[in-house]
Short mmCIF file of C-alpha atoms in Angstrom, two decimals:
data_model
loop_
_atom_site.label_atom_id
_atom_site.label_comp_id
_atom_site.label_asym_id
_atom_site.label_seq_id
_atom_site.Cartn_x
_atom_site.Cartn_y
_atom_site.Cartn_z
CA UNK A 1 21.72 16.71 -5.82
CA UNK A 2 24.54 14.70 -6.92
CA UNK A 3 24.75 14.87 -10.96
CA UNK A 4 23.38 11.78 -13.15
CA UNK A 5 26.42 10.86 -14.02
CA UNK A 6 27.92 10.09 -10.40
CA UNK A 7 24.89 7.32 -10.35
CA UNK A 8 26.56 5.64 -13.51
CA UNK A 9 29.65 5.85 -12.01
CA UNK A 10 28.96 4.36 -8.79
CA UNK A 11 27.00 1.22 -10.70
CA UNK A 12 29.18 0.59 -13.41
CA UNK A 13 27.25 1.22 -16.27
CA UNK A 14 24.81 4.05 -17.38
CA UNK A 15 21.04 3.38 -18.38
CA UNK A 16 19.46 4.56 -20.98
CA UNK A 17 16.77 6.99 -19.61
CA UNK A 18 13.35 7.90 -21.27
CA UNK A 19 9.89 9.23 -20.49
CA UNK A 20 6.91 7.64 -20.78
CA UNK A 21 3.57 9.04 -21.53
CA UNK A 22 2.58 9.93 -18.60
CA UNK A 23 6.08 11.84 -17.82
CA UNK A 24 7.26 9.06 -15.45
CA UNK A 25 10.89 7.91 -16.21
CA UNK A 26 12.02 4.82 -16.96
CA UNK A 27 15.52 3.62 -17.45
CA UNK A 28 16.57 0.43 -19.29
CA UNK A 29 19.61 -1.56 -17.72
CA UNK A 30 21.75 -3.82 -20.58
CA UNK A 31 23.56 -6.70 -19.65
CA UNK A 32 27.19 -6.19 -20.28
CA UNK A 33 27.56 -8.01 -23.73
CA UNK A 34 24.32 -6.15 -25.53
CA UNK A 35 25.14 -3.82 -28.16
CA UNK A 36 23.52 -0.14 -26.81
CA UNK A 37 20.11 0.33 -28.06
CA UNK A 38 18.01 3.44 -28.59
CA UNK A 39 15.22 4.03 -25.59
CA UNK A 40 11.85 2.99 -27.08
CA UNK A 41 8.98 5.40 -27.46
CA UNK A 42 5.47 4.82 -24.99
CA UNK A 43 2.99 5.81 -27.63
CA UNK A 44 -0.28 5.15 -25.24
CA UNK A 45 -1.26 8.71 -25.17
CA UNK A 46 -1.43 8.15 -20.70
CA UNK A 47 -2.40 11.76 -18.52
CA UNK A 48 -0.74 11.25 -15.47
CA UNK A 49 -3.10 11.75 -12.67
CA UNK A 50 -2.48 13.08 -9.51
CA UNK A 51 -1.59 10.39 -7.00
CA UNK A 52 0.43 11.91 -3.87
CA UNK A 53 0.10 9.71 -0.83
CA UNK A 54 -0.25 11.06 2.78
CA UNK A 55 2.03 11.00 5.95
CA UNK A 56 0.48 10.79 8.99
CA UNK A 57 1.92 10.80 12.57
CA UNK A 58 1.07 7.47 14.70
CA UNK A 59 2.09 9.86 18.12
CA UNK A 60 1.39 6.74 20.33
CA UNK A 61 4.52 4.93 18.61
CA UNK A 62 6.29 7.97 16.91
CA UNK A 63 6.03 6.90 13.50
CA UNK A 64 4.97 7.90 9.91
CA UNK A 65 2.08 5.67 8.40
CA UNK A 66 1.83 6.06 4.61
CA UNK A 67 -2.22 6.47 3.20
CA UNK A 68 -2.15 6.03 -0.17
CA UNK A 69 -6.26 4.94 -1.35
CA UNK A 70 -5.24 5.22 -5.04
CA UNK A 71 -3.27 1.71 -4.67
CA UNK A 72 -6.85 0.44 -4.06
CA UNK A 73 -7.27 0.86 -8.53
CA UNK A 74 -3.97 -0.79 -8.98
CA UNK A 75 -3.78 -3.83 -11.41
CA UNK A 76 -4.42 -7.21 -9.58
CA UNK A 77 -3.47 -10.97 -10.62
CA UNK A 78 -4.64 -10.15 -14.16
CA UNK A 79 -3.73 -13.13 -16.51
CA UNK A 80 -0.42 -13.52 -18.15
CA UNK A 81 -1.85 -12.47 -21.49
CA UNK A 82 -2.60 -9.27 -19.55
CA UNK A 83 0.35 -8.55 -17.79
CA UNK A 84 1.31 -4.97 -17.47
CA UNK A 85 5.77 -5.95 -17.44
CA UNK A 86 6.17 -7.98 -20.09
CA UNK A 87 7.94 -5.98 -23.52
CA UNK A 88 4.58 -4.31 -25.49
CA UNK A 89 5.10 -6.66 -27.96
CA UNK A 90 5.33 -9.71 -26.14
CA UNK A 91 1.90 -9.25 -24.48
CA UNK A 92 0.60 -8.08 -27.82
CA UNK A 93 -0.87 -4.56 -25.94
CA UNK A 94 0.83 -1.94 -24.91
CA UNK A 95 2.39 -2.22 -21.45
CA UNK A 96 4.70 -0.62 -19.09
CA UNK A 97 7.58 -1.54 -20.96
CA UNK A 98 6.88 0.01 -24.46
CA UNK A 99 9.86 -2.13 -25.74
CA UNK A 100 10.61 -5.61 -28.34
CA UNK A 101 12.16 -7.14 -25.02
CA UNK A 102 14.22 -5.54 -22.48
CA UNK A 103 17.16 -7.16 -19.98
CA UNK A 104 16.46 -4.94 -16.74
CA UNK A 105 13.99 -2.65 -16.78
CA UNK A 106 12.98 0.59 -13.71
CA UNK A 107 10.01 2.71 -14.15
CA UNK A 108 8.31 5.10 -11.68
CA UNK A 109 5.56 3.18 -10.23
CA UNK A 110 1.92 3.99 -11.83
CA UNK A 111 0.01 3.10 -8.52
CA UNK A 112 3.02 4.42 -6.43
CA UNK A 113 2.79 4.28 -2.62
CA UNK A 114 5.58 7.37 -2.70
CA UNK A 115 6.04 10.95 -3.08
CA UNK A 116 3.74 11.29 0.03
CA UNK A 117 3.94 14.16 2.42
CA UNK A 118 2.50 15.47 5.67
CA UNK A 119 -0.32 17.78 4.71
CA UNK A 120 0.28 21.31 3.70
CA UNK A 121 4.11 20.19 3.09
CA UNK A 122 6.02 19.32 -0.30
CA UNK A 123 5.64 15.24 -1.17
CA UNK A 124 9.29 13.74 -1.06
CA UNK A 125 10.51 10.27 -1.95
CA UNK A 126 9.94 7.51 -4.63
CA UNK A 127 8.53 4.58 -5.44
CA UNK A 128 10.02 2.60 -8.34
CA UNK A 129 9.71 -1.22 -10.18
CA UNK A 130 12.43 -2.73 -11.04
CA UNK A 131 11.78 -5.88 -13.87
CA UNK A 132 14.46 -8.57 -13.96
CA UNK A 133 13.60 -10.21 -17.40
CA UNK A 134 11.54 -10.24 -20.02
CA UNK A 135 10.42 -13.57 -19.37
CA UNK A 136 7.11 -14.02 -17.73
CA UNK A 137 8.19 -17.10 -15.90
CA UNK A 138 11.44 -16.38 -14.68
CA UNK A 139 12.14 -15.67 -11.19
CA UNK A 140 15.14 -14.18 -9.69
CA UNK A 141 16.45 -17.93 -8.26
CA UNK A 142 16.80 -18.77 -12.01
CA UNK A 143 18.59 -16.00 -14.05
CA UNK A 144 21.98 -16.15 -15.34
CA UNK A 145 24.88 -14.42 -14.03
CA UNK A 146 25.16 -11.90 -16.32
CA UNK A 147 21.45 -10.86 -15.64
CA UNK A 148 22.40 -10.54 -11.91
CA UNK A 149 25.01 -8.22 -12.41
CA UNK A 150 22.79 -6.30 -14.33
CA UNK A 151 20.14 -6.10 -11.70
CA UNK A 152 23.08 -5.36 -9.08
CA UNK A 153 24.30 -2.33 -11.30
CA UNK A 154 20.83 -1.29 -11.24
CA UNK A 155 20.26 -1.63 -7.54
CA UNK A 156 23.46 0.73 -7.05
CA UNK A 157 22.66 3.00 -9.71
CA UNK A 158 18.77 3.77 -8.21
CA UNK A 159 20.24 4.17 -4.76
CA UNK A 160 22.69 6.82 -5.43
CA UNK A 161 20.50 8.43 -7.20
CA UNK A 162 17.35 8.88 -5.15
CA UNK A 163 19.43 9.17 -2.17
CA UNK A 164 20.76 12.33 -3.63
CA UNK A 165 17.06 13.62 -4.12
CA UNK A 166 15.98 16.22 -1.53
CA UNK A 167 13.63 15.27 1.09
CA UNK A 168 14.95 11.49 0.81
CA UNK A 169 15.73 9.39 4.06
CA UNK A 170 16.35 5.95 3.19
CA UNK A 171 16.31 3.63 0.14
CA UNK A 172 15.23 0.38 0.03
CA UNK A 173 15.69 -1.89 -2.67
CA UNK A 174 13.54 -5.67 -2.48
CA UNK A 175 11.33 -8.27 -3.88
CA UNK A 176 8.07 -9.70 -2.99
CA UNK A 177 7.07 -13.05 -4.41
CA UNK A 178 4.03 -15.27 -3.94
CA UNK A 179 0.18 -14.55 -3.80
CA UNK A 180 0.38 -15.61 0.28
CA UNK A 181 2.36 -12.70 1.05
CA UNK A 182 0.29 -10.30 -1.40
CA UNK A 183 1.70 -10.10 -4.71
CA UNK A 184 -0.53 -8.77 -7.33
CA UNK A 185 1.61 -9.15 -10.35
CA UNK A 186 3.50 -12.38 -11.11
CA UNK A 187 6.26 -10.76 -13.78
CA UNK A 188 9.48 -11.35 -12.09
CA UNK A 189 9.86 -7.76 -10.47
CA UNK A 190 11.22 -6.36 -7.64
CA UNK A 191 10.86 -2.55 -6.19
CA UNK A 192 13.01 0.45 -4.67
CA UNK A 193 11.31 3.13 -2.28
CA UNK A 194 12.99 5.81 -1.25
CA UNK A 195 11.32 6.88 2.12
CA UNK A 196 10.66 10.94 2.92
CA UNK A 197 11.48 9.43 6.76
CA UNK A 198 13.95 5.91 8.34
CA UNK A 199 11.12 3.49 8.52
CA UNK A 200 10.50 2.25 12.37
CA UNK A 201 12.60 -0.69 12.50
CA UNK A 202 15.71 0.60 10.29
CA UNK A 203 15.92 2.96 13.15
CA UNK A 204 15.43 0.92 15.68
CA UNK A 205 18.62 -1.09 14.02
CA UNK A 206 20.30 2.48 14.20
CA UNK A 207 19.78 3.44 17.61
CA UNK A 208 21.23 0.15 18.37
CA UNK A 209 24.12 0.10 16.08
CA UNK A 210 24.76 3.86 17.77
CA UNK A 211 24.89 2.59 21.30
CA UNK A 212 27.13 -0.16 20.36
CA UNK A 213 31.10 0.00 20.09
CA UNK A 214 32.55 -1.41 16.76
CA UNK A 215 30.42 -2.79 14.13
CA UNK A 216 27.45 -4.81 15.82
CA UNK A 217 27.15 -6.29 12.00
CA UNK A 218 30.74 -7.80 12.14
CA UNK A 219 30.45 -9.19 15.56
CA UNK A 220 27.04 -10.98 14.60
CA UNK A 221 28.49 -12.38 11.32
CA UNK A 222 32.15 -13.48 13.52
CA UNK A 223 29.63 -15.31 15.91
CA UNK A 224 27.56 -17.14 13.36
CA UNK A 225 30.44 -18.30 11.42
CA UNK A 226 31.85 -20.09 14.63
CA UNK A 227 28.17 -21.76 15.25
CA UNK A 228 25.88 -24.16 13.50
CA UNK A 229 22.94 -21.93 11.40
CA UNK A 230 25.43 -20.80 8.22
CA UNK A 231 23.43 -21.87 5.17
CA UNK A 232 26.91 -21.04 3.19
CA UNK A 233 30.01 -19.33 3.29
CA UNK A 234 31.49 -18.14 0.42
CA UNK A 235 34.65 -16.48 0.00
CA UNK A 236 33.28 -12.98 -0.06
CA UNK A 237 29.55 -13.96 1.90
CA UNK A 238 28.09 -15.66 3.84
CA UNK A 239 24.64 -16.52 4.31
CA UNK A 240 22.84 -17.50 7.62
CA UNK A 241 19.64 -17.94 9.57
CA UNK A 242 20.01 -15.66 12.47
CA UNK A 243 19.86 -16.52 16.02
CA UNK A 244 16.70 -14.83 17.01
CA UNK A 245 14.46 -15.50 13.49
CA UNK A 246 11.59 -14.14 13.37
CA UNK A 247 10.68 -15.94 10.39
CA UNK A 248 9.99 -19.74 9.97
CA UNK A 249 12.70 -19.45 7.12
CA UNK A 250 14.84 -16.35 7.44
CA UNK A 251 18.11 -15.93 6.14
CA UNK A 252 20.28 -12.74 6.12
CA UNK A 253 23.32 -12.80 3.47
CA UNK A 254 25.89 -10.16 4.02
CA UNK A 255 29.53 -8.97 3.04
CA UNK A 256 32.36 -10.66 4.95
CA UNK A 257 33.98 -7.05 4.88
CA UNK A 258 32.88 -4.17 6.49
CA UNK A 259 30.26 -3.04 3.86
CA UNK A 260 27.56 0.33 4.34
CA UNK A 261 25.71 -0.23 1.11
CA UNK A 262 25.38 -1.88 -2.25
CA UNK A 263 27.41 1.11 -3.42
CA UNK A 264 30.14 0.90 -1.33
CA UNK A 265 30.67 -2.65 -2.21
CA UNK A 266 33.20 -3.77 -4.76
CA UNK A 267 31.91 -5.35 -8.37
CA UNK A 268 32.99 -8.69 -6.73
CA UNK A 269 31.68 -8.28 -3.57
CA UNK A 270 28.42 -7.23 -5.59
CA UNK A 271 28.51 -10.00 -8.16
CA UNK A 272 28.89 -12.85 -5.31
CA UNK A 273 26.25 -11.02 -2.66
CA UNK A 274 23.80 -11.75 -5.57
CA UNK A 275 24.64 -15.28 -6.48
CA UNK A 276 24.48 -15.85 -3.08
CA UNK A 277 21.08 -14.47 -2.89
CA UNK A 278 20.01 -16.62 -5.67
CA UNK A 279 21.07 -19.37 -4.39
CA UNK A 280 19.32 -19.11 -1.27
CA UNK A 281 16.15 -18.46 -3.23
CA UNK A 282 16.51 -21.39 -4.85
CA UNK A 283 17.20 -23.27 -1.78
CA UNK A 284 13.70 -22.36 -0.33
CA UNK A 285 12.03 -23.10 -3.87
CA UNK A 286 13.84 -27.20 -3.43
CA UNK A 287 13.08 -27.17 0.42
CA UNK A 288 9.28 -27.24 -0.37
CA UNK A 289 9.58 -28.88 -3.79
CA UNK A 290 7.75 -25.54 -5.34
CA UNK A 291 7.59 -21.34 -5.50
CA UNK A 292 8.12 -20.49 -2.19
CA UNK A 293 6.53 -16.54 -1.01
CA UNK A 294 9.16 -14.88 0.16
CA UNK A 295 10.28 -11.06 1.20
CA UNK A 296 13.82 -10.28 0.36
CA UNK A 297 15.43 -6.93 0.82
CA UNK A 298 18.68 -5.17 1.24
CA UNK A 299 18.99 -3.24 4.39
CA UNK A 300 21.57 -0.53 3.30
CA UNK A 301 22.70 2.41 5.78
CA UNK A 302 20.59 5.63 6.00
CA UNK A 303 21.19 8.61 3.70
CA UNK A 304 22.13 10.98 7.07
CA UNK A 305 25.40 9.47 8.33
CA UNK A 306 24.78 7.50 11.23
CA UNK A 307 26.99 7.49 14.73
CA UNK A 308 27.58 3.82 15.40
CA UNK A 309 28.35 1.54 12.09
CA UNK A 310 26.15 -0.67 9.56
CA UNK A 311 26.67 -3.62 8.03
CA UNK A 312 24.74 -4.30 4.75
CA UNK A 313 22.74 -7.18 4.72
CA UNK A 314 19.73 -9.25 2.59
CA UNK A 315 17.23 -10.02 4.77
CA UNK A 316 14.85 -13.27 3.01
CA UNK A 317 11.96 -13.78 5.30
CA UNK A 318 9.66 -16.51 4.01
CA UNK A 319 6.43 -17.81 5.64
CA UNK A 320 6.14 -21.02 4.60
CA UNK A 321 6.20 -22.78 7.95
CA UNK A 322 6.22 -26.51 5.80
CA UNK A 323 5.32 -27.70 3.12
CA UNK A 324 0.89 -27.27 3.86
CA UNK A 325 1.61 -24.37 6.31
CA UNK A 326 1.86 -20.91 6.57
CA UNK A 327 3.26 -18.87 9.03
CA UNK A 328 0.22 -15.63 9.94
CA UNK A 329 1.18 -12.50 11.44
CA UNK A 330 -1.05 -13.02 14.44
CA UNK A 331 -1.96 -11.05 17.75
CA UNK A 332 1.25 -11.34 19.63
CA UNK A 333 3.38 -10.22 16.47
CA UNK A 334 0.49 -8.16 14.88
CA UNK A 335 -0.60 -6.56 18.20
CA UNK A 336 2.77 -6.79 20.26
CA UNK A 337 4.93 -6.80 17.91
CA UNK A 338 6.43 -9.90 19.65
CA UNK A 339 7.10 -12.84 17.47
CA UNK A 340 7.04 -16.20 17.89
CA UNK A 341 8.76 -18.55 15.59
CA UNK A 342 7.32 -22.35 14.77
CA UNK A 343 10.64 -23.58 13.43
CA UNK A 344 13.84 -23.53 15.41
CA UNK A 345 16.15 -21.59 13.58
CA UNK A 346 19.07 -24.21 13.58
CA UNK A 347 16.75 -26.50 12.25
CA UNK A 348 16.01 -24.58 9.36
CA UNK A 349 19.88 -23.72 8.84
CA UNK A 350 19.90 -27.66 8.39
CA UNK A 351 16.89 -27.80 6.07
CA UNK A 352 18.38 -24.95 3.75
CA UNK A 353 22.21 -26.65 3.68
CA UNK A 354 20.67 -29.90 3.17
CA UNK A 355 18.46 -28.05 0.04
CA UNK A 356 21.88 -26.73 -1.85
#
């Protein structure tokens, strides 16, 4: 396992790490001009139950299913009053975050849907939250700069490190927003698993990307920026709806260079990737004149080197079909696992330039 320190060095910036309770970790992320601050103490008195999820083998499609019946207990919608990310003394209770206030915030997960493991084996892999303000009504389309950066440094900093952990396979850093899609807590929050196994489709994206010469990434990115679905192209990223969206609103943002991961990217490259991922965000928030639900998560290269190349990319999937409709997961996608899309893609493209 690579040492703590390489994780700081790879992000920037090191956290300030504490235990709570219960003996999870959590790790406090400044912004850049806040004067260090000691960790704050979780004084709740938690025991920290045993919650190991399983792993069992779908042999009809050769995948790993994750059971995990203690997420059934797990906090849901409870009133903002109640809410389990905001700083202790904020919500007047003791919470999560036993701290005044806090910039960026990661904690082992209390309800977590990782470590899991195949029975009679060890449990590997992580599931983490990651808070983006102290602010009950932010959301990640409205933050400042400096507050991205922050969450970027953190992004970078959890990869390395539970990439390094034994037993992990992939690491996935993302946000879900809006009650239509799930969501049970409304705190601006994102998460990061770290997955004992490649999930299904990140290795059906490497079993392409190993059959194909070059960088399939690049040549996608070189064909979109010659057509008519770029939402915006920045001098370090662009942002598109692909081709073949699944999605009535789906945009992938990616590096204009030849990128692997958040952690191979520069601090530019990093600090534009997430403006540019804000700024989508908000795009889909104007387009419907509200919140829009949305999935948004960065697709970063396996831990096990890979034969053919990747290209880090966000993938924001929202859907919000218009402004009345949403878009279900239905037999043919459900079933099949073929989708079909109610919005053509370079109309959306449109919709989302026309929202900057």
């Amino acid at each position: 396992m690579l040492p703590i320190d390489a994780a700081d060095e790879r992000a920037g910036r090191a956290p300030r790490r504490a235990t709570l309770s219960d003996g999870r970790a959590i790790l406090y992320f400044d912004d850049a001009d806040r004067l260090p601050r000691p960790a704050p103490t979780d004084e709740r008195g938690l025991s920290r139950p045993e919650m190991v999820a399983e792993l069992r083998r779908d042999r009809l499609l050769d995948e790993w299913i994750i059971v995990a019946t203690h997420r059934q207990d797990r906090t849901h919608l409870p009133a903002a009053r109640d809410c389990p990310l905001c700083p202790t003394r904020t919500a007047g209770a003791a919470t999560e975050v036993p701290a005044d206030a806090y910039d960026v915030v990661v904690f082992e997960n209390r309800f977590p849907s990782l470590p899991a493991a195949v029975p009679g084996e060890a449990p590997a892999g992580r599931a983490e939250v990651i808070c983006y303000a102290s602010d009950h009504d932010a959301s990640f389309s409205t933050l400042p700069a400096e507050r991205l950066d922050t969450i970027a440094a953190a992004w970078v900093h959890r990869s390395v490190e539970l990439a390094a952990q034994a037993g992990v396979a992939y690491v996935l850093p993302f946000e879900n927003r809006g009650e239509q899609i799930g969501v049970t807590l409304h705190h601006p929050h994102g998460q990061v698993y770290a997955y004992p196994f490649v999930p299904p489709r990140i290795g059906r994206m490497v079993s392409v990307a190993d059959a194909t010469d070059g960088c399939l990434g690049c040549a996608e990115l070189e064909r979109e920026l010659a057509g008519e679905r770029v939402v915006a192209a920045w001098p370090l990223a662009v942002a598109y709806v692909p081709e073949a969206a699944r999605w009535p609103y789906e945009v992938h943002v990616v590096p204009r260079r030849h990128v692997a991961s958040l952690a191979d990217s520069t601090i530019d490259e990093r600090a534009e990737l997430v403006r540019l991922q804000a700024d989508v965000l908000a795009r889909l928030d104007r387009l419907f004149d509200r919140p829009a639900p949305y999935m948004a998560g960065w697709l970063q290269a396996p831990v096990t080197p890979m034969a053919g190349q990747w290209h880090l990319r966000l993938q924001v999937v929202s859907p919000q079909r218009d402004a009345a409709k949403l878009k279900f997961l239905a037999g043919s996608e459900s079933l099949a696992g073929a989708f079909i899309n109610d919005v053509r893609p370079e109309v959306a493209a449109a919709r989302l330039r026309d929202a900057g």
